[in-house]
Amino acid sequence: MADMTIERRIGGLVAGCDEAGRGSWAGPIVAAAVILPPDAILPGVNDSKAVNKKNHRALADVIMQKAVAVGIGIAGNQFIDEKGISYANRYVIKKAVENLGIVPGYLLIDGGTQQKIDIDILQEEIPKGDQKSLSIAAASIIAKSVHDELMKRYAVKYPQYKWDDNTGYGTMDHRYAINQHGICEYHRRSFKPIKEFLRKEALGTPRAGMSMAQ
């Protein structure tokens, strides 16, 4: 269970960072940076993937109340298509840190060395960090909550893709909707399943099943 052990060992202002939406077929990638007080206790806050998504908003509200600072970074699907998902991932983490409003002395970033950002702050990348660091877990919840809320807004305009449920990921219902209705302005054209669909459309191939691979 995530706690503040790592943060207390480091001392000072430590920001946990995580992202949501990296593997989605549509919409933005969102990152959050969260600085918690060293004695923070947040029951229920863990890796967002292990938390019932119905609880994300309520937990996010609690985190916002108890955090020293919270920053958000967002990159839309067009930015992802232009720059690539790996660049966009690092970009939103950096933006989240810059949007904290205060400068932390240390960053804890969920993931491996590919998550390292270009910023003049000491940082440490922690695989499965959202299961170890409460700050990272809190950032995971905030990022997921913001990402999913944006996808729900887009779902109002494009209800056929059921983004209010699948949040843009490559579920069977999302894949079926693409085959039936095509893609829209929020789909990531650089992602393999969408590129595959566009290629078949250009060739005049009848719409059929799509690969689930990214």
C-alpha positions as protocol buffer text, in pm:
chain_id: "A"
residue {
  index: 1
  type: MET
  ca { x: 0 y: 0 z: 0 }
}
residue {
  index: 2
  type: ALA
  ca { x: 133 y: 342 z: -92 }
}
residue {
  index: 3
  type: ASP
  ca { x: 250 y: 562 z: 194 }
}
residue {
  index: 4
  type: MET
  ca { x: 482 y: 857 z: 265 }
}
residue {
  index: 5
  type: THR
  ca { x: 793 y: 655 z: 355 }
}
residue {
  index: 6
  type: ILE
  ca { x: 987 y: 757 z: 44 }
}
residue {
  index: 7
  type: GLU
  ca { x: 885 y: 1121 z: 75 }
}
residue {
  index: 8
  type: ARG
  ca { x: 986 y: 1143 z: 441 }
}
residue {
  index: 9
  type: ARG
  ca { x: 1321 y: 980 z: 363 }
}
residue {
  index: 10
  type: ILE
  ca { x: 1394 y: 1248 z: 103 }
}
residue {
  index: 11
  type: GLY
  ca { x: 1258 y: 1539 z: 308 }
}
residue {
  index: 12
  type: GLY
  ca { x: 1148 y: 1883 z: 193 }
}
residue {
  index: 13
  type: LEU
  ca { x: 893 y: 1946 z: -80 }
}
residue {
  index: 14
  type: VAL
  ca { x: 854 y: 1624 z: -279 }
}
residue {
  index: 15
  type: ALA
  ca { x: 617 y: 1607 z: -576 }
}
residue {
  index: 16
  type: GLY
  ca { x: 473 y: 1278 z: -695 }
}
residue {
  index: 17
  type: CYS
  ca { x: 399 y: 1265 z: -1068 }
}
residue {
  index: 18
  type: ASP
  ca { x: 190 y: 1033 z: -1283 }
}
residue {
  index: 19
  type: GLU
  ca { x: -10 y: 1037 z: -1604 }
}
residue {
  index: 20
  type: ALA
  ca { x: -335 y: 897 z: -1741 }
}
residue {
  index: 21
  type: GLY
  ca { x: -449 y: 825 z: -2095 }
}
residue {
  index: 22
  type: ARG
  ca { x: -122 y: 714 z: -2249 }
}
residue {
  index: 23
  type: GLY
  ca { x: -276 y: 407 z: -2411 }
}
residue {
  index: 24
  type: SER
  ca { x: -608 y: 563 z: -2508 }
}
residue {
  index: 25
  type: TRP
  ca { x: -708 y: 565 z: -2875 }
}
residue {
  index: 26
  type: ALA
  ca { x: -863 y: 910 z: -2844 }
}
residue {
  index: 27
  type: GLY
  ca { x: -843 y: 1228 z: -2644 }
}
residue {
  index: 28
  type: PRO
  ca { x: -565 y: 1383 z: -2438 }
}
residue {
  index: 29
  type: ILE
  ca { x: -292 y: 1254 z: -2214 }
}
residue {
  index: 30
  type: VAL
  ca { x: -307 y: 1413 z: -1869 }
}
residue {
  index: 31
  type: ALA
  ca { x: -43 y: 1431 z: -1596 }
}
residue {
  index: 32
  type: ALA
  ca { x: -62 y: 1547 z: -1238 }
}
residue {
  index: 33
  type: ALA
  ca { x: 203 y: 1653 z: -989 }
}
residue {
  index: 34
  type: VAL
  ca { x: 107 y: 1645 z: -622 }
}
residue {
  index: 35
  type: ILE
  ca { x: 291 y: 1765 z: -311 }
}
residue {
  index: 36
  type: LEU
  ca { x: 150 y: 1622 z: 10 }
}
residue {
  index: 37
  type: PRO
  ca { x: 236 y: 1712 z: 370 }
}
residue {
  index: 38
  type: PRO
  ca { x: 482 y: 1461 z: 519 }
}
residue {
  index: 39
  type: ASP
  ca { x: 221 y: 1329 z: 765 }
}
residue {
  index: 40
  type: ALA
  ca { x: -46 y: 1279 z: 497 }
}
residue {
  index: 41
  type: ILE
  ca { x: -284 y: 988 z: 537 }
}
residue {
  index: 42
  type: LEU
  ca { x: -528 y: 930 z: 253 }
}
residue {
  index: 43
  type: PRO
  ca { x: -738 y: 615 z: 304 }
}
residue {
  index: 44
  type: GLY
  ca { x: -837 y: 457 z: -25 }
}
residue {
  index: 45
  type: VAL
  ca { x: -574 y: 638 z: -232 }
}
residue {
  index: 46
  type: ASN
  ca { x: -367 y: 390 z: -430 }
}
residue {
  index: 47
  type: ASP
  ca { x: -278 y: 319 z: -793 }
}
residue {
  index: 48
  type: SER
  ca { x: -576 y: 459 z: -988 }
}
residue {
  index: 49
  type: LYS
  ca { x: -600 y: 136 z: -1188 }
}
residue {
  index: 50
  type: ALA
  ca { x: -669 y: -50 z: -863 }
}
residue {
  index: 51
  type: VAL
  ca { x: -936 y: 197 z: -749 }
}
residue {
  index: 52
  type: ASN
  ca { x: -1297 y: 174 z: -865 }
}
residue {
  index: 53
  type: LYS
  ca { x: -1336 y: 457 z: -1114 }
}
residue {
  index: 54
  type: LYS
  ca { x: -1662 y: 558 z: -945 }
}
residue {
  index: 55
  type: ASN
  ca { x: -1448 y: 667 z: -650 }
}
residue {
  index: 56
  type: HIS
  ca { x: -1192 y: 868 z: -848 }
}
residue {
  index: 57
  type: ARG
  ca { x: -1375 y: 1201 z: -827 }
}
residue {
  index: 58
  type: ALA
  ca { x: -1441 y: 1175 z: -452 }
}
residue {
  index: 59
  type: LEU
  ca { x: -1080 y: 1077 z: -381 }
}
residue {
  index: 60
  type: ALA
  ca { x: -955 y: 1355 z: -609 }
}
residue {
  index: 61
  type: ASP
  ca { x: -1158 y: 1607 z: -407 }
}
residue {
  index: 62
  type: VAL
  ca { x: -1000 y: 1483 z: -82 }
}
residue {
  index: 63
  type: ILE
  ca { x: -651 y: 1502 z: -233 }
}
residue {
  index: 64
  type: MET
  ca { x: -713 y: 1857 z: -354 }
}
residue {
  index: 65
  type: GLN
  ca { x: -817 y: 1959 z: -1 }
}
residue {
  index: 66
  type: LYS
  ca { x: -517 y: 1801 z: 174 }
}
residue {
  index: 67
  type: ALA
  ca { x: -239 y: 1863 z: -79 }
}
residue {
  index: 68
  type: VAL
  ca { x: 18 y: 2138 z: -38 }
}
residue {
  index: 69
  type: ALA
  ca { x: 4 y: 2192 z: -414 }
}
residue {
  index: 70
  type: VAL
  ca { x: -139 y: 2024 z: -726 }
}
residue {
  index: 71
  type: GLY
  ca { x: -36 y: 2086 z: -1088 }
}
residue {
  index: 72
  type: ILE
  ca { x: -195 y: 1954 z: -1408 }
}
residue {
  index: 73
  type: GLY
  ca { x: -47 y: 1911 z: -1757 }
}
residue {
  index: 74
  type: ILE
  ca { x: -254 y: 1825 z: -2065 }
}
residue {
  index: 75
  type: ALA
  ca { x: -167 y: 1746 z: -2427 }
}
residue {
  index: 76
  type: GLY
  ca { x: -444 y: 1686 z: -2682 }
}
residue {
  index: 77
  type: ASN
  ca { x: -460 y: 1419 z: -2949 }
}
residue {
  index: 78
  type: GLN
  ca { x: -327 y: 1650 z: -3221 }
}
residue {
  index: 79
  type: PHE
  ca { x: -19 y: 1726 z: -3011 }
}
residue {
  index: 80
  type: ILE
  ca { x: 28 y: 1352 z: -2957 }
}
residue {
  index: 81
  type: ASP
  ca { x: 2 y: 1288 z: -3331 }
}
residue {
  index: 82
  type: GLU
  ca { x: 257 y: 1560 z: -3407 }
}
residue {
  index: 83
  type: LYS
  ca { x: 512 y: 1486 z: -3134 }
}
residue {
  index: 84
  type: GLY
  ca { x: 457 y: 1119 z: -3051 }
}
residue {
  index: 85
  type: ILE
  ca { x: 317 y: 969 z: -2733 }
}
residue {
  index: 86
  type: SER
  ca { x: 651 y: 934 z: -2554 }
}
residue {
  index: 87
  type: TYR
  ca { x: 734 y: 1302 z: -2601 }
}
residue {
  index: 88
  type: ALA
  ca { x: 378 y: 1400 z: -2505 }
}
residue {
  index: 89
  type: ASN
  ca { x: 406 y: 1188 z: -2190 }
}
residue {
  index: 90
  type: ARG
  ca { x: 719 y: 1370 z: -2072 }
}
residue {
  index: 91
  type: TYR
  ca { x: 575 y: 1705 z: -2181 }
}
residue {
  index: 92
  type: VAL
  ca { x: 262 y: 1676 z: -1967 }
}
residue {
  index: 93
  type: ILE
  ca { x: 460 y: 1565 z: -1662 }
}
residue {
  index: 94
  type: LYS
  ca { x: 688 y: 1866 z: -1698 }
}
residue {
  index: 95
  type: LYS
  ca { x: 389 y: 2097 z: -1741 }
}
residue {
  index: 96
  type: ALA
  ca { x: 223 y: 1951 z: -1433 }
}
residue {
  index: 97
  type: VAL
  ca { x: 536 y: 2024 z: -1228 }
}
residue {
  index: 98
  type: GLU
  ca { x: 560 y: 2377 z: -1368 }
}
residue {
  index: 99
  type: ASN
  ca { x: 193 y: 2435 z: -1283 }
}
residue {
  index: 100
  type: LEU
  ca { x: 236 y: 2346 z: -914 }
}
residue {
  index: 101
  type: GLY
  ca { x: 282 y: 2713 z: -831 }
}
residue {
  index: 102
  type: ILE
  ca { x: 577 y: 2630 z: -603 }
}
residue {
  index: 103
  type: VAL
  ca { x: 907 y: 2464 z: -688 }
}
residue {
  index: 104
  type: PRO
  ca { x: 958 y: 2122 z: -527 }
}
residue {
  index: 105
  type: GLY
  ca { x: 1302 y: 2006 z: -424 }
}
residue {
  index: 106
  type: TYR
  ca { x: 1252 y: 1656 z: -557 }
}
residue {
  index: 107
  type: LEU
  ca { x: 1032 y: 1467 z: -804 }
}
residue {
  index: 108
  type: LEU
  ca { x: 908 y: 1111 z: -779 }
}
residue {
  index: 109
  type: ILE
  ca { x: 786 y: 998 z: -1122 }
}
residue {
  index: 110
  type: ASP
  ca { x: 593 y: 679 z: -1185 }
}
residue {
  index: 111
  type: GLY
  ca { x: 764 y: 451 z: -1438 }
}
residue {
  index: 112
  type: GLY
  ca { x: 1111 y: 385 z: -1572 }
}
residue {
  index: 113
  type: THR
  ca { x: 1389 y: 607 z: -1703 }
}
residue {
  index: 114
  type: GLN
  ca { x: 1188 y: 688 z: -2018 }
}
residue {
  index: 115
  type: GLN
  ca { x: 977 y: 914 z: -1793 }
}
residue {
  index: 116
  type: LYS
  ca { x: 1271 y: 1140 z: -1703 }
}
residue {
  index: 117
  type: ILE
  ca { x: 1191 y: 1502 z: -1783 }
}
residue {
  index: 118
  type: ASP
  ca { x: 1417 y: 1790 z: -1880 }
}
residue {
  index: 119
  type: ILE
  ca { x: 1393 y: 2011 z: -1574 }
}
residue {
  index: 120
  type: ASP
  ca { x: 1637 y: 2150 z: -1318 }
}
residue {
  index: 121
  type: ILE
  ca { x: 1495 y: 1952 z: -1027 }
}
residue {
  index: 122
  type: LEU
  ca { x: 1630 y: 1630 z: -878 }
}
residue {
  index: 123
  type: GLN
  ca { x: 1410 y: 1341 z: -985 }
}
residue {
  index: 124
  type: GLU
  ca { x: 1369 y: 970 z: -938 }
}
residue {
  index: 125
  type: GLU
  ca { x: 1173 y: 734 z: -1160 }
}
residue {
  index: 126
  type: ILE
  ca { x: 1001 y: 454 z: -970 }
}
residue {
  index: 127
  type: PRO
  ca { x: 851 y: 152 z: -1151 }
}
residue {
  index: 128
  type: LYS
  ca { x: 503 y: 88 z: -1009 }
}
residue {
  index: 129
  type: GLY
  ca { x: 556 y: 399 z: -802 }
}
residue {
  index: 130
  type: ASP
  ca { x: 182 y: 447 z: -759 }
}
residue {
  index: 131
  type: GLN
  ca { x: 187 y: 136 z: -538 }
}
residue {
  index: 132
  type: LYS
  ca { x: 475 y: 265 z: -324 }
}
residue {
  index: 133
  type: SER
  ca { x: 455 y: 642 z: -296 }
}
residue {
  index: 134
  type: LEU
  ca { x: 141 y: 813 z: -167 }
}
residue {
  index: 135
  type: SER
  ca { x: 230 y: 1130 z: -360 }
}
residue {
  index: 136
  type: ILE
  ca { x: 251 y: 935 z: -686 }
}
residue {
  index: 137
  type: ALA
  ca { x: -71 y: 748 z: -604 }
}
residue {
  index: 138
  type: ALA
  ca { x: -242 y: 1082 z: -541 }
}
residue {
  index: 139
  type: ALA
  ca { x: -111 y: 1215 z: -873 }
}
residue {
  index: 140
  type: SER
  ca { x: -242 y: 899 z: -1039 }
}
residue {
  index: 141
  type: ILE
  ca { x: -591 y: 961 z: -903 }
}
residue {
  index: 142
  type: ILE
  ca { x: -592 y: 1330 z: -999 }
}
residue {
  index: 143
  type: ALA
  ca { x: -464 y: 1263 z: -1351 }
}
residue {
  index: 144
  type: LYS
  ca { x: -716 y: 986 z: -1407 }
}
residue {
  index: 145
  type: SER
  ca { x: -1002 y: 1195 z: -1271 }
}
residue {
  index: 146
  type: VAL
  ca { x: -919 y: 1490 z: -1500 }
}
residue {
  index: 147
  type: HIS
  ca { x: -865 y: 1264 z: -1803 }
}
residue {
  index: 148
  type: ASP
  ca { x: -1192 y: 1080 z: -1754 }
}
residue {
  index: 149
  type: GLU
  ca { x: -1387 y: 1401 z: -1699 }
}
residue {
  index: 150
  type: LEU
  ca { x: -1256 y: 1538 z: -2030 }
}
residue {
  index: 151
  type: MET
  ca { x: -1355 y: 1216 z: -2209 }
}
residue {
  index: 152
  type: LYS
  ca { x: -1706 y: 1239 z: -2060 }
}
residue {
  index: 153
  type: ARG
  ca { x: -1735 y: 1591 z: -2204 }
}
residue {
  index: 154
  type: TYR
  ca { x: -1628 y: 1466 z: -2547 }
}
residue {
  index: 155
  type: ALA
  ca { x: -1880 y: 1182 z: -2514 }
}
residue {
  index: 156
  type: VAL
  ca { x: -2163 y: 1435 z: -2507 }
}
residue {
  index: 157
  type: LYS
  ca { x: -2073 y: 1531 z: -2864 }
}
residue {
  index: 158
  type: TYR
  ca { x: -1984 y: 1179 z: -2975 }
}
residue {
  index: 159
  type: PRO
  ca { x: -2197 y: 937 z: -2770 }
}
residue {
  index: 160
  type: GLN
  ca { x: -2150 y: 653 z: -3019 }
}
residue {
  index: 161
  type: TYR
  ca { x: -1798 y: 581 z: -2891 }
}
residue {
  index: 162
  type: LYS
  ca { x: -1916 y: 538 z: -2527 }
}
residue {
  index: 163
  type: TRP
  ca { x: -1624 y: 740 z: -2394 }
}
residue {
  index: 164
  type: ASP
  ca { x: -1817 y: 806 z: -2075 }
}
residue {
  index: 165
  type: ASP
  ca { x: -1751 y: 438 z: -2000 }
}
residue {
  index: 166
  type: ASN
  ca { x: -1434 y: 331 z: -2186 }
}
residue {
  index: 167
  type: THR
  ca { x: -1266 y: 677 z: -2159 }
}
residue {
  index: 168
  type: GLY
  ca { x: -1118 y: 639 z: -2508 }
}
residue {
  index: 169
  type: TYR
  ca { x: -942 y: 306 z: -2459 }
}
residue {
  index: 170
  type: GLY
  ca { x: -958 y: 25 z: -2715 }
}
residue {
  index: 171
  type: THR
  ca { x: -1252 y: -169 z: -2578 }
}
residue {
  index: 172
  type: MET
  ca { x: -1478 y: -384 z: -2794 }
}
residue {
  index: 173
  type: ASP
  ca { x: -1756 y: -123 z: -2791 }
}
residue {
  index: 174
  type: HIS
  ca { x: -1513 y: 153 z: -2895 }
}
residue {
  index: 175
  type: ARG
  ca { x: -1372 y: -63 z: -3173 }
}
residue {
  index: 176
  type: TYR
  ca { x: -1723 y: -152 z: -3292 }
}
residue {
  index: 177
  type: ALA
  ca { x: -1825 y: 216 z: -3296 }
}
residue {
  index: 178
  type: ILE
  ca { x: -1521 y: 307 z: -3507 }
}
residue {
  index: 179
  type: ASN
  ca { x: -1608 y: 36 z: -3759 }
}
residue {
  index: 180
  type: GLN
  ca { x: -1966 y: 157 z: -3773 }
}
residue {
  index: 181
  type: HIS
  ca { x: -1919 y: 535 z: -3765 }
}
residue {
  index: 182
  type: GLY
  ca { x: -1556 y: 601 z: -3854 }
}
residue {
  index: 183
  type: ILE
  ca { x: -1331 y: 825 z: -3648 }
}
residue {
  index: 184
  type: CYS
  ca { x: -1371 y: 1182 z: -3525 }
}
residue {
  index: 185
  type: GLU
  ca { x: -1154 y: 1482 z: -3445 }
}
residue {
  index: 186
  type: TYR
  ca { x: -1048 y: 1341 z: -3108 }
}
residue {
  index: 187
  type: HIS
  ca { x: -901 y: 1013 z: -3232 }
}
residue {
  index: 188
  type: ARG
  ca { x: -523 y: 971 z: -3232 }
}
residue {
  index: 189
  type: ARG
  ca { x: -440 y: 917 z: -3597 }
}
residue {
  index: 190
  type: SER
  ca { x: -82 y: 815 z: -3513 }
}
residue {
  index: 191
  type: PHE
  ca { x: -195 y: 512 z: -3313 }
}
residue {
  index: 192
  type: LYS
  ca { x: -179 y: 180 z: -3493 }
}
residue {
  index: 193
  type: PRO
  ca { x: -549 y: 83 z: -3472 }
}
residue {
  index: 194
  type: ILE
  ca { x: -659 y: 422 z: -3604 }
}
residue {
  index: 195
  type: LYS
  ca { x: -391 y: 422 z: -3876 }
}
residue {
  index: 196
  type: GLU
  ca { x: -509 y: 74 z: -3974 }
}
residue {
  index: 197
  type: PHE
  ca { x: -867 y: 195 z: -3999 }
}
residue {
  index: 198
  type: LEU
  ca { x: -767 y: 498 z: -4209 }
}
residue {
  index: 199
  type: ARG
  ca { x: -559 y: 278 z: -4440 }
}
residue {
  index: 200
  type: LYS
  ca { x: -855 y: 46 z: -4499 }
}
residue {
  index: 201
  type: GLU
  ca { x: -1081 y: 345 z: -4561 }
}
residue {
  index: 202
  type: ALA
  ca { x: -836 y: 484 z: -4817 }
}
residue {
  index: 203
  type: LEU
  ca { x: -825 y: 148 z: -4994 }
}
residue {
  index: 204
  type: GLY
  ca { x: -1202 y: 120 z: -4989 }
}
residue {
  index: 205
  type: THR
  ca { x: -1188 y: -194 z: -4775 }
}
residue {
  index: 206
  type: PRO
  ca { x: -1522 y: -280 z: -4610 }
}
residue {
  index: 207
  type: ARG
  ca { x: -1522 y: -199 z: -4242 }
}
residue {
  index: 208
  type: ALA
  ca { x: -1439 y: -507 z: -4033 }
}
residue {
  index: 209
  type: GLY
  ca { x: -1257 y: -596 z: -3712 }
}
residue {
  index: 210
  type: MET
  ca { x: -959 y: -394 z: -3599 }
}
residue {
  index: 211
  type: SER
  ca { x: -648 y: -501 z: -3417 }
}
residue {
  index: 212
  type: MET
  ca { x: -649 y: -423 z: -3046 }
}
residue {
  index: 213
  type: ALA
  ca { x: -275 y: -347 z: -3053 }
}
residue {
  index: 214
  type: GLN
  ca { x: -152 y: 10 z: -3013 }
}
